[in-house]
Amino acid sequence: MSVYMSGRAWAYVGAVLGGAVSIAANVAHSFVTPQGAPADWSPDSGAVVGAVVWPVFLFVAVEILARVSWPNGVSWRIVRWGGLLPVALVAALVSYRHLSGLLAHYGEEPLVVVLGPLAVDGLMIMATAALMATSRSATPALMPIPQQNHAASTTIPVPTTPIPTTVNPVAPSTVDTQAAPSFMDDAPARSAMDDRPERPANEPAPAAAPTPADLAARRRKTPAPTGPVAASLAPVETSRPARRPSPRPRRDDDAPPRPSAPSTADSSVNALDRARPAAPAVLSPEVLAMASRVAKQYRADNDGTPINANQLAVRLKVTSEEAAQALAVLDLGPDSPNTPIPSVNGRSARVTR
């Protein structure tokens, strides 16, 4: 921090010194008597003030440029540098002319007259750049972060308590009434926990962990349960009752059958029948009686035309094989409903007038 402040202080010293020399040279040049002037000539007050104004303008412009935190952007850069350059150029030109004329009036060599004012202007430029570099708007250098001494820091170990677990060994033919002690409670500490605090003196020492031989001896010493306990532990065999097949729904024989209209062959039933294997079906008497009643009703409603197997399967909701078997059984009777009734003049012969 001391280096930062001393550099800015020297920048102010250079700016003040260059400005003072420039102001003094400008004021002194204003008092130089022009050629052909009367003996009582004296400079006007405006000329003296004008000689002081130019270095002051340059110093104020440099302070504005250095102390203001200018926003980012092209327009702000144009305003900042576009305003400083005219002030700096005009002030440098006026100061150079005044200082060069003053040196010529004092009879200096032509080289000193030409190069002498450049030393003052160069000092002003360098001081201005130093003030801008050390301005508050500039980002200061980052201070080094002191590194922590990891060797001096100590880590306090936190003792961890093992989670107790219960292991119950169960034999196939015996019941162990004692729970085996946990192996996790009395396990020796790991090497990573050697630095944990010691146990208090009044705390009892942990018991030694039992070995597999001790556990086997305990199981052999445990007597087998007898009496009601053994009876309660014995497996009980349960038998499930056989399910009876649900009977088919029966129709009331006294109810008159509804007239049935001829229907087309059931293609879905035929496709299902072709997919099934051909196996002889056993028909119940109820199905045969229902088939006989449906066949008679169909023949009576359709002018003696007998019903076929597909139509009977649709009405009875059975397969085509069962319907065909039912028709075959009905054909064995003396008055088979599967026999067509002869017609006379398009009407059944059994129709009475």
Coordinates of C-alpha atoms in Angstrom, one line a residue, residues 140-333:
P140 CA -6.1 -2.4 -7.5
A141 CA -3.9 -5.3 -7.4
L142 CA -5.2 -8.3 -5.5
M143 CA -3.7 -8.8 -2.1
P144 CA -2.1 -12.2 -1.6
I145 CA -4.3 -14.5 0.5
P146 CA -2.3 -15.9 3.4
Q147 CA -2.2 -19.7 3.2
Q148 CA -3.5 -21.6 6.2
N149 CA -1.0 -23.7 8.1
H150 CA -2.6 -27.1 7.7
A151 CA 0.1 -28.7 9.8
A152 CA -0.8 -26.6 12.8
S153 CA -4.5 -27.3 12.6
T154 CA -5.6 -30.4 14.4
T155 CA -8.7 -32.5 13.7
I156 CA -10.6 -33.7 16.7
P157 CA -11.7 -37.3 16.0
V158 CA -15.4 -38.0 16.7
P159 CA -15.9 -41.5 18.2
T160 CA -18.6 -43.5 16.5
T161 CA -20.7 -46.0 18.2
P162 CA -21.2 -49.2 16.3
I163 CA -24.8 -50.1 15.5
P164 CA -25.9 -53.1 17.5
T165 CA -27.4 -56.0 15.5
T166 CA -29.1 -59.2 16.7
V167 CA -28.3 -62.5 15.1
N168 CA -30.8 -65.3 15.8
P169 CA -29.4 -68.7 14.6
V170 CA -32.4 -71.0 14.0
A171 CA -31.9 -74.7 13.6
P172 CA -34.3 -76.8 11.4
S173 CA -35.4 -79.2 14.2
T174 CA -34.9 -77.1 17.3
V175 CA -36.0 -73.8 18.6
D176 CA -33.3 -71.5 20.1
T177 CA -34.8 -69.6 23.0
Q178 CA -31.7 -67.4 23.6
A179 CA -30.7 -64.7 21.1
A180 CA -27.1 -64.9 20.0
P181 CA -25.1 -61.9 21.1
S182 CA -24.1 -59.4 18.5
F183 CA -20.8 -59.6 16.8
M184 CA -20.9 -55.8 16.1
D185 CA -21.1 -54.7 19.7
D186 CA -17.9 -56.2 20.8
A187 CA -15.9 -56.0 17.6
P188 CA -12.4 -54.5 18.1
A189 CA -11.9 -50.9 17.0
R190 CA -10.4 -50.3 13.6
S191 CA -7.0 -48.7 13.1
A192 CA -8.6 -45.4 11.9
M193 CA -10.2 -45.0 15.4
D194 CA -7.1 -45.6 17.5
D195 CA -6.9 -41.9 18.4
R196 CA -10.4 -41.8 20.1
P197 CA -10.5 -41.0 23.8
E198 CA -10.0 -43.7 26.3
R199 CA -12.8 -45.3 28.2
P200 CA -13.5 -44.1 31.8
A201 CA -12.0 -46.1 34.6
N202 CA -15.4 -47.0 36.1
E203 CA -16.8 -48.3 32.8
P204 CA -16.8 -52.2 32.7
A205 CA -14.7 -53.8 30.0
P206 CA -16.6 -55.3 27.1
A207 CA -17.1 -59.1 27.1
A208 CA -15.2 -61.2 24.6
A209 CA -17.0 -62.1 21.4
P210 CA -18.3 -65.7 21.4
T211 CA -16.7 -68.0 18.9
P212 CA -18.7 -70.2 16.4
A213 CA -17.8 -73.3 18.6
D214 CA -19.5 -71.6 21.6
L215 CA -22.6 -70.9 19.6
A216 CA -22.8 -74.5 18.4
A217 CA -22.4 -75.8 22.0
R218 CA -25.3 -73.5 23.1
R219 CA -27.5 -74.9 20.4
R220 CA -26.7 -78.5 21.4
K221 CA -27.5 -77.8 25.0
T222 CA -30.9 -76.3 24.2
P223 CA -33.5 -79.1 24.8
A224 CA -36.1 -79.8 22.2
P225 CA -39.6 -78.5 23.0
T226 CA -42.1 -81.1 24.2
G227 CA -45.7 -81.1 25.1
P228 CA -48.0 -78.3 24.0
V229 CA -45.1 -76.3 22.7
A230 CA -44.1 -79.1 20.3
A231 CA -47.7 -79.6 19.3
S232 CA -48.0 -75.9 18.5
L233 CA -44.8 -75.9 16.4
A234 CA -45.8 -79.0 14.4
P235 CA -46.9 -78.3 10.9
V236 CA -50.6 -78.6 10.3
E237 CA -51.8 -80.1 7.1
T238 CA -54.9 -78.6 5.7
S239 CA -56.9 -80.1 2.8
R240 CA -58.9 -77.9 0.5
P241 CA -62.4 -79.2 -0.4
A242 CA -62.9 -80.2 -4.0
R243 CA -64.9 -77.7 -6.0
R244 CA -68.1 -79.0 -7.5
P245 CA -68.8 -78.2 -11.1
S246 CA -71.5 -75.6 -11.4
P247 CA -74.6 -77.0 -13.1
R248 CA -75.8 -75.4 -16.3
P249 CA -78.7 -73.1 -16.1
R250 CA -82.0 -74.8 -16.6
R251 CA -85.0 -73.6 -18.3
D252 CA -88.5 -74.0 -17.1
D253 CA -90.2 -76.8 -19.1
D254 CA -93.6 -75.3 -18.6
A255 CA -92.7 -72.0 -20.2
P256 CA -93.8 -71.8 -23.8
P257 CA -90.8 -71.5 -26.2
R258 CA -90.6 -68.3 -28.1
P259 CA -90.9 -68.5 -31.9
S260 CA -87.5 -68.5 -33.5
A261 CA -86.6 -67.1 -36.9
P262 CA -84.3 -68.7 -39.3
S263 CA -80.7 -67.5 -38.9
T264 CA -77.6 -67.8 -40.8
A265 CA -74.7 -70.0 -40.0
D266 CA -72.5 -68.8 -37.1
S267 CA -69.1 -68.4 -38.7
S268 CA -67.5 -67.5 -35.4
V269 CA -68.7 -70.8 -33.9
N270 CA -67.4 -72.8 -36.9
A271 CA -64.0 -71.1 -36.7
L272 CA -63.9 -71.9 -33.0
D273 CA -65.0 -75.5 -33.6
R274 CA -62.3 -76.0 -36.2
A275 CA -59.7 -74.7 -33.8
R276 CA -60.7 -77.2 -31.1
P277 CA -59.6 -80.9 -31.3
A278 CA -62.2 -83.4 -32.3
A279 CA -63.3 -85.2 -29.1
P280 CA -66.6 -87.0 -28.4
A281 CA -68.9 -84.9 -26.2
V282 CA -71.2 -86.4 -23.6
L283 CA -74.6 -84.6 -23.6
S284 CA -76.7 -84.4 -20.6
P285 CA -80.5 -85.3 -20.7
E286 CA -81.3 -81.6 -20.0
V287 CA -79.4 -80.5 -23.2
L288 CA -81.1 -83.3 -25.2
A289 CA -84.6 -82.2 -24.0
M290 CA -83.8 -78.6 -24.7
A291 CA -82.5 -79.5 -28.2
S292 CA -85.7 -81.5 -29.0
R293 CA -87.9 -78.6 -27.9
V294 CA -85.9 -76.0 -29.9
A295 CA -85.9 -78.3 -33.0
K296 CA -89.6 -78.9 -32.9
Q297 CA -90.3 -75.2 -32.4
Y298 CA -88.0 -74.3 -35.3
R299 CA -89.6 -76.9 -37.6
A300 CA -93.1 -75.6 -36.7
D301 CA -92.2 -72.0 -37.3
N302 CA -90.5 -72.6 -40.7
D303 CA -93.0 -74.7 -42.5
G304 CA -91.5 -78.1 -41.7
T305 CA -87.9 -77.1 -42.5
P306 CA -85.6 -78.9 -39.9
I307 CA -83.0 -77.0 -38.0
N308 CA -79.3 -77.6 -38.8
A309 CA -76.4 -78.1 -36.4
N310 CA -75.1 -74.5 -36.6
Q311 CA -78.5 -72.9 -35.9
L312 CA -79.0 -75.3 -33.0
A313 CA -75.6 -74.5 -31.6
V314 CA -76.4 -70.8 -31.6
R315 CA -79.7 -71.2 -29.8
L316 CA -78.3 -73.7 -27.2
K317 CA -75.0 -71.8 -26.8
V318 CA -73.1 -75.0 -27.4
T319 CA -70.4 -76.1 -29.9
S320 CA -71.3 -77.4 -33.3
E321 CA -70.1 -80.9 -32.4
E322 CA -72.5 -81.0 -29.4
A323 CA -75.3 -79.7 -31.6
A324 CA -74.6 -82.3 -34.3
Q325 CA -74.5 -85.0 -31.7
A326 CA -77.8 -83.8 -30.2
L327 CA -79.4 -84.0 -33.7
A328 CA -78.0 -87.5 -34.2
V329 CA -79.6 -88.6 -31.0
L330 CA -82.9 -87.0 -31.9
D331 CA -82.9 -88.8 -35.2
L332 CA -83.0 -92.2 -33.4
G333 CA -86.5 -91.4 -32.0

